[in-house]
CSV table of C-alpha atoms in Angstrom, one decimal:
chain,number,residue,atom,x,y,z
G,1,UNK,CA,0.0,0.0,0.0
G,2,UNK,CA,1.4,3.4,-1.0
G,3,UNK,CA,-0.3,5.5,1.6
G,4,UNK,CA,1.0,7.1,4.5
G,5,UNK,CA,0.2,5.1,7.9
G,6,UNK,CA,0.6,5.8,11.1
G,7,UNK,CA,4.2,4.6,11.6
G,8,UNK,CA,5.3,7.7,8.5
G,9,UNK,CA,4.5,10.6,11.4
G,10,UNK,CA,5.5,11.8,14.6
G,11,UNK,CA,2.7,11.5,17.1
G,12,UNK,CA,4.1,12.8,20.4
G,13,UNK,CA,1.8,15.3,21.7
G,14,UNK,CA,-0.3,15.6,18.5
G,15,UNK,CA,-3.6,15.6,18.6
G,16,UNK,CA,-5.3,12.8,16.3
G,17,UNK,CA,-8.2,12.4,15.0
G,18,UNK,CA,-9.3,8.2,14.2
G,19,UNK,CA,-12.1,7.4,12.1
G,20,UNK,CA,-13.3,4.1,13.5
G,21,UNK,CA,-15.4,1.5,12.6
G,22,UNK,CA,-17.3,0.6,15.9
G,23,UNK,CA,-20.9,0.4,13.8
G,24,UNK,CA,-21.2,-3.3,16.4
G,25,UNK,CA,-24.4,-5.4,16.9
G,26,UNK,CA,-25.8,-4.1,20.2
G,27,UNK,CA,-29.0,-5.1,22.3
G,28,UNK,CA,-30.5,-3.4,24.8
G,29,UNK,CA,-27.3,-1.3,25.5
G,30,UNK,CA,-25.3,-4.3,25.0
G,31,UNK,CA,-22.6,-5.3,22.5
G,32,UNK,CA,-23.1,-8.4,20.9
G,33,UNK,CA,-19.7,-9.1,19.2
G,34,UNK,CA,-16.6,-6.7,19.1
G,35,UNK,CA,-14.6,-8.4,16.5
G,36,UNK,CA,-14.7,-4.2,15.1
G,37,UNK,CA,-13.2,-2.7,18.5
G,38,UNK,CA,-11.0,-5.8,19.0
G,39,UNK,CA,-9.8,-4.8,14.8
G,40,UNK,CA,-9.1,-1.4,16.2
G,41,UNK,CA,-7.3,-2.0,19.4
G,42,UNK,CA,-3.8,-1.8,17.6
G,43,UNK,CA,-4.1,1.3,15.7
G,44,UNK,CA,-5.3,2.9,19.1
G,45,UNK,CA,-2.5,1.8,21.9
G,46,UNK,CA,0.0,2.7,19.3
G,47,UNK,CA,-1.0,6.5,19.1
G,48,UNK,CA,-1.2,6.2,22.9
G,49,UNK,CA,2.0,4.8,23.7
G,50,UNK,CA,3.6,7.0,21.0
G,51,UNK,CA,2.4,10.0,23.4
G,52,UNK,CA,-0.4,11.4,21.0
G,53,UNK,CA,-3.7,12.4,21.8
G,54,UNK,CA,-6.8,10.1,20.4
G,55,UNK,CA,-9.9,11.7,19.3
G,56,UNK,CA,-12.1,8.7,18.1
G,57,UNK,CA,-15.1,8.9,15.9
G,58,UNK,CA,-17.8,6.3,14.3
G,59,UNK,CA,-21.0,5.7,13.2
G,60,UNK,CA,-23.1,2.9,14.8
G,61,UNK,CA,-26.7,1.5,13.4
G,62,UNK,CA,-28.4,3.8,10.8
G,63,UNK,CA,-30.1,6.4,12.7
G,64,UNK,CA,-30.9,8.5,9.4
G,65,UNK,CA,-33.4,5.6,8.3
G,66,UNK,CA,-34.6,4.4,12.4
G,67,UNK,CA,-34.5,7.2,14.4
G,68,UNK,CA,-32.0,8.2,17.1
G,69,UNK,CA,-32.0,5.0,19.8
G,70,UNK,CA,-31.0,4.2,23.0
G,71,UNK,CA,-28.9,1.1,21.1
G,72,UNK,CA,-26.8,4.2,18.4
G,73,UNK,CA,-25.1,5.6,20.7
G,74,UNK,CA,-21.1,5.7,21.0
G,75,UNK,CA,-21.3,5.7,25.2
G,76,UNK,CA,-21.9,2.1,25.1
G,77,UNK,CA,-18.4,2.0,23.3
G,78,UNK,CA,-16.8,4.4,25.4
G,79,UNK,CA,-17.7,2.3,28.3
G,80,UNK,CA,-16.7,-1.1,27.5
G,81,UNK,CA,-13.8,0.4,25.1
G,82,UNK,CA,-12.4,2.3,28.8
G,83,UNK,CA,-12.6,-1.3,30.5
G,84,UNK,CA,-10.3,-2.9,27.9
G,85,UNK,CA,-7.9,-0.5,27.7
G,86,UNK,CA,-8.1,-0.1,31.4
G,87,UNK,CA,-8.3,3.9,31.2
G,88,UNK,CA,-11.0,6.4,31.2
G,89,UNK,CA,-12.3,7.7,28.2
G,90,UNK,CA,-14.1,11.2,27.8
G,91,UNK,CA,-17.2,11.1,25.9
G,92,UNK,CA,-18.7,14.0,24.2
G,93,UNK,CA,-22.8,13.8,23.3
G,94,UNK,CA,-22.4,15.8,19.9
G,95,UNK,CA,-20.1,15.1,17.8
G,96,UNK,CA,-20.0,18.5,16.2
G,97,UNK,CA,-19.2,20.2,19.7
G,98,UNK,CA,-16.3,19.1,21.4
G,99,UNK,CA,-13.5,22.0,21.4
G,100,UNK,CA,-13.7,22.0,25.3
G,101,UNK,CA,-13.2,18.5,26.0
G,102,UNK,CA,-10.4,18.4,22.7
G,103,UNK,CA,-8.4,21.7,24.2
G,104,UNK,CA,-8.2,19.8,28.3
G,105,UNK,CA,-6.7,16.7,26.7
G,106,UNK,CA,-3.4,15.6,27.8
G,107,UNK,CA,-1.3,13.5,25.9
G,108,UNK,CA,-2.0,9.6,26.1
G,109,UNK,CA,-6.1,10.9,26.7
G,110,UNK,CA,-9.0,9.6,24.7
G,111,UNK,CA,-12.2,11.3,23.5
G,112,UNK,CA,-14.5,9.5,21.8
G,113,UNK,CA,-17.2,11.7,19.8
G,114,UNK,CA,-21.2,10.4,19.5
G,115,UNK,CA,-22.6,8.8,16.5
G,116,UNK,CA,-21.5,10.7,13.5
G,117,UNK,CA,-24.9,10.0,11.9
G,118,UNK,CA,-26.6,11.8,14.4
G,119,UNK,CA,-26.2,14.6,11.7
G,120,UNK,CA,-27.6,13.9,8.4
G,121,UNK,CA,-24.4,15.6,6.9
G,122,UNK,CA,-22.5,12.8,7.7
G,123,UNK,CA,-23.7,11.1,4.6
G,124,UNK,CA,-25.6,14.0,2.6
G,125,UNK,CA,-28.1,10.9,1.6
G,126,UNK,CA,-30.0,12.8,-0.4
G,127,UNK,CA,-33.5,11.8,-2.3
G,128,UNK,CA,-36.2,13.4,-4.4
G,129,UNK,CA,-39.3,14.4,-2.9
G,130,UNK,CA,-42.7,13.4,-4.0
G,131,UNK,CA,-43.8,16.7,-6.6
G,132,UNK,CA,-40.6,18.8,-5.4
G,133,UNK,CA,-39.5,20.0,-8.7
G,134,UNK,CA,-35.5,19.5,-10.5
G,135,UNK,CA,-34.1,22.4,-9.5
G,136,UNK,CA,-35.5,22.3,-5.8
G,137,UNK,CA,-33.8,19.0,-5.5
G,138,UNK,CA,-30.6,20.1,-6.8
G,139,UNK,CA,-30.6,23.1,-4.7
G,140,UNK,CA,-31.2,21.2,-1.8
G,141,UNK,CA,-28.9,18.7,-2.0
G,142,UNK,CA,-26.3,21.1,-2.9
G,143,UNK,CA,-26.9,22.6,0.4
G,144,UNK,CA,-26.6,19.5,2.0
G,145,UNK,CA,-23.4,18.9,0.6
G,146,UNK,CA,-22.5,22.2,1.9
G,147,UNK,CA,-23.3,20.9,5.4
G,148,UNK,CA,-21.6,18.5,5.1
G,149,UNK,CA,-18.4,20.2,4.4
G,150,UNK,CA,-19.2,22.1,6.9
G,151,UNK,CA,-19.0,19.2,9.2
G,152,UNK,CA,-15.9,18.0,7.7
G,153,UNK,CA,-14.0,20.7,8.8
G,154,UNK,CA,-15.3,21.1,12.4
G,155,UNK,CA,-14.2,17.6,12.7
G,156,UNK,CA,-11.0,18.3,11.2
G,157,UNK,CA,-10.7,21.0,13.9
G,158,UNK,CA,-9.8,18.7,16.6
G,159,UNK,CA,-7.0,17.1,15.1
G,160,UNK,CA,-3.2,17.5,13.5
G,161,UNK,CA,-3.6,14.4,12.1
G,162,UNK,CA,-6.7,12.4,10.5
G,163,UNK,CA,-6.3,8.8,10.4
G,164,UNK,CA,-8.9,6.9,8.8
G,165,UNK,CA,-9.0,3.3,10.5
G,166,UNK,CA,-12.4,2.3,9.2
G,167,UNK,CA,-12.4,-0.5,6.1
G,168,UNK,CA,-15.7,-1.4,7.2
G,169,UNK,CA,-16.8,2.6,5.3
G,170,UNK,CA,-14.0,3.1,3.4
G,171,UNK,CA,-16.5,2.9,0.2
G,172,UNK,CA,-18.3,6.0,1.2
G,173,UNK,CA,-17.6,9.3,0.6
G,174,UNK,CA,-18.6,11.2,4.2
G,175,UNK,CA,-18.1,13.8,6.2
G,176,UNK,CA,-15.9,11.8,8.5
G,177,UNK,CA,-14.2,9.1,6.3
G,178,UNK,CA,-13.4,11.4,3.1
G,179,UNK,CA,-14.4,14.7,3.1
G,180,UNK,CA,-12.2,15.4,6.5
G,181,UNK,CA,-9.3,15.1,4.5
G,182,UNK,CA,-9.7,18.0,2.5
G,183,UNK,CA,-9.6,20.2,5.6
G,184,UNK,CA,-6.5,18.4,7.7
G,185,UNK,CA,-3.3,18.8,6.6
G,186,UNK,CA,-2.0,15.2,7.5
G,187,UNK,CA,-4.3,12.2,7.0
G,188,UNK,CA,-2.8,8.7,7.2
G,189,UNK,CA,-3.8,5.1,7.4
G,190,UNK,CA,-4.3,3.0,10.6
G,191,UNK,CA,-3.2,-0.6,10.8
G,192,UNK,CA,-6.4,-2.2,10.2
G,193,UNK,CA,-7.0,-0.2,6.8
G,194,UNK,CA,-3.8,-1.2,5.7
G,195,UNK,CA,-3.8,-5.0,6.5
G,196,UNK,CA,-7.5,-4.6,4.6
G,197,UNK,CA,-6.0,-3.0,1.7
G,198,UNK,CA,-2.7,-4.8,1.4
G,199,UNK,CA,-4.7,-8.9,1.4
G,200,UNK,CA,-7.3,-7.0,-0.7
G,201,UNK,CA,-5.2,-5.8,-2.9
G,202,UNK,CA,-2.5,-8.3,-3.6
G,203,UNK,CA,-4.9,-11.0,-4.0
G,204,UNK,CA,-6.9,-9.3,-6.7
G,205,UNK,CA,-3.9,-7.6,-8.6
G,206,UNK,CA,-0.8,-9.9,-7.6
G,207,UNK,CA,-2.2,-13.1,-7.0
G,208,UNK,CA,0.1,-15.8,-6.2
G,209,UNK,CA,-2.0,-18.5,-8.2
G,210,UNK,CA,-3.3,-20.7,-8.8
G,211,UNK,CA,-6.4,-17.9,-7.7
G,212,UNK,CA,-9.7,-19.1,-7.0
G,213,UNK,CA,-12.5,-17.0,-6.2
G,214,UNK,CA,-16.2,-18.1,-4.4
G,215,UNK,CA,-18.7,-15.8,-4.8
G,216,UNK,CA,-22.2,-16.9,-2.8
G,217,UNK,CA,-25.3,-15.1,-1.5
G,218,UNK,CA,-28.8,-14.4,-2.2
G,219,UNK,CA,-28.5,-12.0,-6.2
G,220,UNK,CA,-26.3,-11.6,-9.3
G,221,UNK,CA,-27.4,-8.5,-9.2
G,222,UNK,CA,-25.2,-7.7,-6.2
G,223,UNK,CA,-22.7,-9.4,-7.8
G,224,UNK,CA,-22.3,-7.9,-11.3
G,225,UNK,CA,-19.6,-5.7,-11.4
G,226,UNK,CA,-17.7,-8.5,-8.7
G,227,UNK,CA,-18.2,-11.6,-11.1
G,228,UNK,CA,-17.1,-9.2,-14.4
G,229,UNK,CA,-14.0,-7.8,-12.7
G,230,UNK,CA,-12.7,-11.7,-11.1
G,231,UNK,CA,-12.7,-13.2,-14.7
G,232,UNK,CA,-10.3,-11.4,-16.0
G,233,UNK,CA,-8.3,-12.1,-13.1
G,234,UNK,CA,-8.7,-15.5,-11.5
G,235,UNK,CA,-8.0,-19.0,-12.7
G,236,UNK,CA,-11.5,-20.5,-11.7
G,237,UNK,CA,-15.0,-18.6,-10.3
G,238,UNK,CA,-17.2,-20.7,-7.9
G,239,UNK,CA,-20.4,-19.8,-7.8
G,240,UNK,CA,-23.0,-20.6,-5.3
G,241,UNK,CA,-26.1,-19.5,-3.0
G,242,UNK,CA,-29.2,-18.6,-4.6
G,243,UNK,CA,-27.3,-16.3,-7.2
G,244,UNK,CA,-26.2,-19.9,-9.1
G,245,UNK,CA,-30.1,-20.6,-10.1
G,246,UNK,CA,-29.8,-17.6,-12.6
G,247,UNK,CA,-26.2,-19.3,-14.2
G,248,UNK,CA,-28.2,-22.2,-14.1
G,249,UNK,CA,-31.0,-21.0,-16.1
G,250,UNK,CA,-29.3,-19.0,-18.3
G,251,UNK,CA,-27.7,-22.5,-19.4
G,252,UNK,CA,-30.9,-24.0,-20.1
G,253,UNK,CA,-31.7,-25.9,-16.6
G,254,UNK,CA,-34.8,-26.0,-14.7
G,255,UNK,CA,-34.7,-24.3,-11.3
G,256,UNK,CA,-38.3,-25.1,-10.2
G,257,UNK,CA,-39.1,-22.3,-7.5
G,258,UNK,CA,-35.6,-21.0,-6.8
G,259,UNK,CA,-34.7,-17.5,-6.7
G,260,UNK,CA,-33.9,-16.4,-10.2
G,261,UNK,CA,-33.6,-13.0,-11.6
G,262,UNK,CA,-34.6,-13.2,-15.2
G,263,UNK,CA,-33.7,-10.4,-15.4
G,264,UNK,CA,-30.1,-10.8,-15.9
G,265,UNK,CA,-30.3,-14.2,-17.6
G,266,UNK,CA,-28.6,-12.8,-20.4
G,267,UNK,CA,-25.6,-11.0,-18.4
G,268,UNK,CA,-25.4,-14.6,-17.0
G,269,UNK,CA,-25.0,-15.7,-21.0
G,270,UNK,CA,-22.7,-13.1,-21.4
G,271,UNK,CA,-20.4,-14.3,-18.3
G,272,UNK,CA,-20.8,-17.6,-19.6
G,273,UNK,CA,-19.5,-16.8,-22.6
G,274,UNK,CA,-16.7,-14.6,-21.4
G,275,UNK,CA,-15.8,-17.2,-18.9
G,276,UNK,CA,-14.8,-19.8,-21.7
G,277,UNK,CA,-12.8,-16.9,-24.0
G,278,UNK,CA,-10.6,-16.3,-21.4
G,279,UNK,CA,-10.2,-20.1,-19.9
G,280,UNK,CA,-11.9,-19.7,-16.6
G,281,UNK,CA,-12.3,-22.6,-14.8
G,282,UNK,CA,-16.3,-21.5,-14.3
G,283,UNK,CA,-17.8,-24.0,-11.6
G,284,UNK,CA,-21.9,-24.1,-11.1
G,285,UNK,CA,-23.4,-26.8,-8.5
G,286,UNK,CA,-24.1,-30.3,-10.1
G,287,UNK,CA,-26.4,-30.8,-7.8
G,288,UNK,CA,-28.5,-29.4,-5.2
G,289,UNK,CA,-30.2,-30.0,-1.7
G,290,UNK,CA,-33.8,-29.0,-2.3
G,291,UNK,CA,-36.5,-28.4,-0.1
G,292,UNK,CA,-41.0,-28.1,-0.7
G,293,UNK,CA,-40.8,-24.9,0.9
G,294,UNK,CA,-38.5,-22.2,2.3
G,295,UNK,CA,-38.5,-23.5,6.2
G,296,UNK,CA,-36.3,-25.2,8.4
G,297,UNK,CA,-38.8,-28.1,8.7
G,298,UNK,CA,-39.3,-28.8,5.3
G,299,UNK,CA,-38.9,-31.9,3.5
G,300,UNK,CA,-35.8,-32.1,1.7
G,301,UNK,CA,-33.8,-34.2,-1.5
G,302,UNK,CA,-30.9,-33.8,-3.0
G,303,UNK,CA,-31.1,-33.9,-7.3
G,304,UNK,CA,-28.9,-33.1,-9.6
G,305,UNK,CA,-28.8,-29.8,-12.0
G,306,UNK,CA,-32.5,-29.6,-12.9
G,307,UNK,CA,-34.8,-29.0,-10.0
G,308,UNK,CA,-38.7,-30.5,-9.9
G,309,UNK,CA,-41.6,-28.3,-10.2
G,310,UNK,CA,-42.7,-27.2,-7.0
G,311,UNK,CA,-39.0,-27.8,-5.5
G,312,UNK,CA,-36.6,-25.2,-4.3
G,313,UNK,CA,-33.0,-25.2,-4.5
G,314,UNK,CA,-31.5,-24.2,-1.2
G,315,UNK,CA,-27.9,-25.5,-0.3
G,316,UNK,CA,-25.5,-26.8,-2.9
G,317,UNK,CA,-24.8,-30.9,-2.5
G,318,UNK,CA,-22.5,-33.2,-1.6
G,319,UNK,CA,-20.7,-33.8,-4.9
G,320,UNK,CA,-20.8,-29.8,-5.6
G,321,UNK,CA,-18.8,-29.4,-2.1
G,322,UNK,CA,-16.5,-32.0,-3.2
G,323,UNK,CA,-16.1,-30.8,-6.7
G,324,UNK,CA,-16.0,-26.9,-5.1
G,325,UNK,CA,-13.2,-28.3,-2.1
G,326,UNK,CA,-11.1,-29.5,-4.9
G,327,UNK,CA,-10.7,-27.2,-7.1
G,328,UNK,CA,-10.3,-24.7,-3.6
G,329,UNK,CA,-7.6,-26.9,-2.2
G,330,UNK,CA,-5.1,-26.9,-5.3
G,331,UNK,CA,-5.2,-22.9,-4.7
G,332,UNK,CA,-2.7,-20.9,-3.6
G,333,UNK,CA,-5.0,-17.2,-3.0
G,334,UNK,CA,-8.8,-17.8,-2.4
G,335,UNK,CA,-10.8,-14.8,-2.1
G,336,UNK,CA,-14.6,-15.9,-0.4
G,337,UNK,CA,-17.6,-13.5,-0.5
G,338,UNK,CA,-21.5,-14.8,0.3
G,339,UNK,CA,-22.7,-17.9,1.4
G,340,UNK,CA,-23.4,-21.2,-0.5
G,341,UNK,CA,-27.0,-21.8,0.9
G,342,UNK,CA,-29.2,-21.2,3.7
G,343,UNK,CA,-26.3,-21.7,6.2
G,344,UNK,CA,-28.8,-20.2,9.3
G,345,UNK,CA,-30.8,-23.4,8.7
G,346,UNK,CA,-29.1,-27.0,10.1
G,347,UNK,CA,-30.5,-28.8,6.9
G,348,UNK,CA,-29.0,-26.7,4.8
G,349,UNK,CA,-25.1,-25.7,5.9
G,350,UNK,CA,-23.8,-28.3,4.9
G,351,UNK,CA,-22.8,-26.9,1.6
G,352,UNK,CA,-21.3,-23.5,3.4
G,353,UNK,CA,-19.0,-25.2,6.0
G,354,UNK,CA,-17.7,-28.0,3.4
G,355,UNK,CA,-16.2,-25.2,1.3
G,356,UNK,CA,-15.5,-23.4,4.4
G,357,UNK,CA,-13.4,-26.3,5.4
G,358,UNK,CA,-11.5,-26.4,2.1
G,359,UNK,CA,-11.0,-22.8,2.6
G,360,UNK,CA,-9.1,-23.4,5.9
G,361,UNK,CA,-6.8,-25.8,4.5
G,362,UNK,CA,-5.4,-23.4,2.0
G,363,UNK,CA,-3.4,-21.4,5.0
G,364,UNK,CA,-2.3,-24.7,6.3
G,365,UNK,CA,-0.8,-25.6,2.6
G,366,UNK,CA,1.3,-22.3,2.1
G,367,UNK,CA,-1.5,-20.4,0.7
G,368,UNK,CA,-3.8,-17.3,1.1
G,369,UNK,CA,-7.3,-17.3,2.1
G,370,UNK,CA,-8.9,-14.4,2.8
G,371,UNK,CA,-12.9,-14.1,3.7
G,372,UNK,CA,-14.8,-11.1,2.0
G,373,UNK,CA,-17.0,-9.7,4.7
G,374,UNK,CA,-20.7,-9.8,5.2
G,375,UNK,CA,-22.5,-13.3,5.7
G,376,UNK,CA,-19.0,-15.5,5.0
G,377,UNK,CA,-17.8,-14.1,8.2
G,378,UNK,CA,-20.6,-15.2,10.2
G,379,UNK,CA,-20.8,-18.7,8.3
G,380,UNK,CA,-17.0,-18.6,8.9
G,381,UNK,CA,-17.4,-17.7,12.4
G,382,UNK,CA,-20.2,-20.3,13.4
G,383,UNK,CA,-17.9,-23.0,12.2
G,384,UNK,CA,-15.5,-22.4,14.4
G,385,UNK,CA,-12.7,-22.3,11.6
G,386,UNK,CA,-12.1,-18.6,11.8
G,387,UNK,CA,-8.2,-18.6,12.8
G,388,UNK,CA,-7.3,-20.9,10.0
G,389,UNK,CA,-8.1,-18.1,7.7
G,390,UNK,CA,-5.5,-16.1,7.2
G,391,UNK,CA,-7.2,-13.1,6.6
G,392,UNK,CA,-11.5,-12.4,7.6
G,393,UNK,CA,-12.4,-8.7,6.3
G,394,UNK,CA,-14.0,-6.0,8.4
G,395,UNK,CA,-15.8,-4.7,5.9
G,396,UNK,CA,-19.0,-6.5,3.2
G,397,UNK,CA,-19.8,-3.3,1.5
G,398,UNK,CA,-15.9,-1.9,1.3
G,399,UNK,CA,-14.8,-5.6,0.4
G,400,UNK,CA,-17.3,-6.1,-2.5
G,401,UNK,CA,-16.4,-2.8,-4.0
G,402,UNK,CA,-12.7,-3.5,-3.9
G,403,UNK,CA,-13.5,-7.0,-5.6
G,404,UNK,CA,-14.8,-4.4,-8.5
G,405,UNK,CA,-12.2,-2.9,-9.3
G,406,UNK,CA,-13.0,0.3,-7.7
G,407,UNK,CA,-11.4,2.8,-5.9
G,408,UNK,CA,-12.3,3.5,-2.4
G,409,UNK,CA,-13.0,7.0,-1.2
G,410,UNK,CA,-11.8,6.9,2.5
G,411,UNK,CA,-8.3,5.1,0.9
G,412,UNK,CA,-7.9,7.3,-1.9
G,413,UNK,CA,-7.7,10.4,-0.2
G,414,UNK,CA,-5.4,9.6,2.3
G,415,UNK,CA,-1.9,10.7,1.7
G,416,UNK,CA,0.8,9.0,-0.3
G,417,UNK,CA,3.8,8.2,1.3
């Protein structure tokens, strides 16, 4: 990674500012899982320890779509945050008004700033109204983007140095992940970000191959730019999860009630197609655990590449895994995003934890594995073979994006080294 990180600038009595990316499961003011604040732990006791001063910021839930709620707020963070690191941590209940508590701070002091989404210029999400007219939108949402600049810089005003810690947003282009930078005169990478970038990266543009890729989950649709991008760059593209029912249409199969989108059978041809010029190894189920009705009582049987009328296709089956687990154990970098099935369901996991156990033998054999966010981190998780990856991603959204080729905001503008 060419950016600046933390390690590039002296931090003694400095005052920085950390995008984090503390947006954790919490229920009734408790968290859930901290795999994010456990991410961010290294980034943090280093500017401590170097003598700096931490000023940490994150967005948590999505209070600009469900309200403000007792289970958004940052305190909870503060407060279990404080009892790892074994120190107190200030926190400040606005994040756009903390010069007070920012000016007392010695160094080795946190702050930790509320919800950034608590102010809808944090994202500038911006959508027409019913009847409001062109022009009334675009003024609108320019003044919304003046906001958020606006925001940008107050946040800016706390620090010497940004440092953008946050994979998990990195794809968006906020107030406190991108726009900051344009009003800070230092802004570096923390650890986490650059661990994220530099698996990310080197597996997608220096692969150490062979370089198989598993892409899973629910749409193609979600998938498009992901499955275009992959081909010209892997050696073989598994596909499974309900997104393989379109492939398998598009090739002439019956699906029976599985999800399909028809309407991208024919960018399904087209991958098809594209797959073959360039000598992908393109791998589809050959056959399928399939179930009367989407439940986890449901009667089940396992058939082959068409599926019955009346019949859904909800796991892949047992000679798919095999066929998928060898073609995944011959790699040397796998990159995994999306699940093959209904893992949440006992009867149909099996399909998701076989290839996740291929997966985990690819560290063991000298290789790469590295899980792409979202559900494969959970499926990776409940199988207990998480620390045989050698890489599990913070972020789904961030991940996916990167997968397409495209550059991320909250990276980009950080500076080079």
């Amino acid at each position: 990674m060419n950016k600046k990180t933390l390690r590039d600038v002296e931090l003694k009595g400095k005052r920085v500012i950390m995008r984090v990316d503390f947006n954790v499961p919490v229920k009734e003011g408790v968290i859930k899982d901290d795999t994010r604040i456990q991410g961010a732990l290294a980034s943090i006791k280093y500017v401590i320890e170097q003598g700096g001063k931490l000023i940490l910021m994150s967005h948590m839930g999505r209070p600009d779509e469900k309200g403000i709620t007792g289970d958004t707020t940052m305190k909870i963070v503060a407060d279990y945050l404080g009892k790892l690191l074994g120190k107190e941590i200030v926190f400040v209940a606005d994040c756009a008004a903390a010069d007070a508590e920012v000016a007392a701070m010695k160094d080795g002091d946190i702050v930790m700033l509320e919800n950034t989404r608590y102010h809808k210029e944090e994202q500038a999400k911006c959508k027409q109204k019913d009847g409001e007219s062109d022009e009334d939108f675009k003024a609108r949402k320019a003044a919304l983007k003046d906001q958020q600049k606006e925001l940008a810089k107050k946040l800016a005003s706390y620090g010497d140095i940004f440092c953008n810690d946050a994979f998990g947003t990195a794809h968006r282009a906020h107030a406190s992940t991108a726009v900051i930078t344009k009003y800070i005169g230092t802004s570096v990478s923390g650890f986490l970000l650059e661990k994220e970038i530099e698996y990310l990266g080197n597996a997608v543009e220096n692969p150490v191959r062979p370089f198989v890729a598993i892409l899973g989950g629910a749409k193609v649709s979600d998938k498009l730019a992901v499955v275009k991008n992959l081909l010209n760059k892997v050696d073989t593209l598994i596909i499974g999860g309900g997104m393989a029912y379109t492939f398998l249409k598009a090739m002439g199969h019956q699906i029976g009630n599985s999800l399909c989108e028809d309407d991208q059978l024919e960018y399904a041809k087209e991958m098809l197609a594209s797959a073959k010029e360039k000598g992908v190894n393109f791998l589809l189920p050959v056959d399928t655990v399939v179930a009367d009705k989407f439940d986890a009582e449901a009667n089940t049987q396992i058939v082959g590449q068409d599926i019955p009328e009346g019949w859904m296709g909800l796991d892949i089956g047992p000679q798919t895994v095999e066929l998928y687990s060898n073609a995944i154990k011959s790699a040397k970098t796998v990159v995994w995003n999306g699940p093959m099935g209904v893992f949440e369901m006992e009867k149909f996991n099996k399909g998701t934890f076989g290839v996740c156990a291929a997966v985990a033998e690819v560290k063991a054999n000298g290789g790469i594995s590295i899980i792409g966010g979202g559900d494969s981190v959970a499926a990776v998780n409940k199988s207990g073979l998480a620390p045989k990856m050698s890489h599990i991603s913070t972020g789904g959204g961030a991940s996916l994006e990167y997968l397409e080729g495209k550059e991320l905001p909250g990276v980009v503008s950080l500076n080079d080294k």
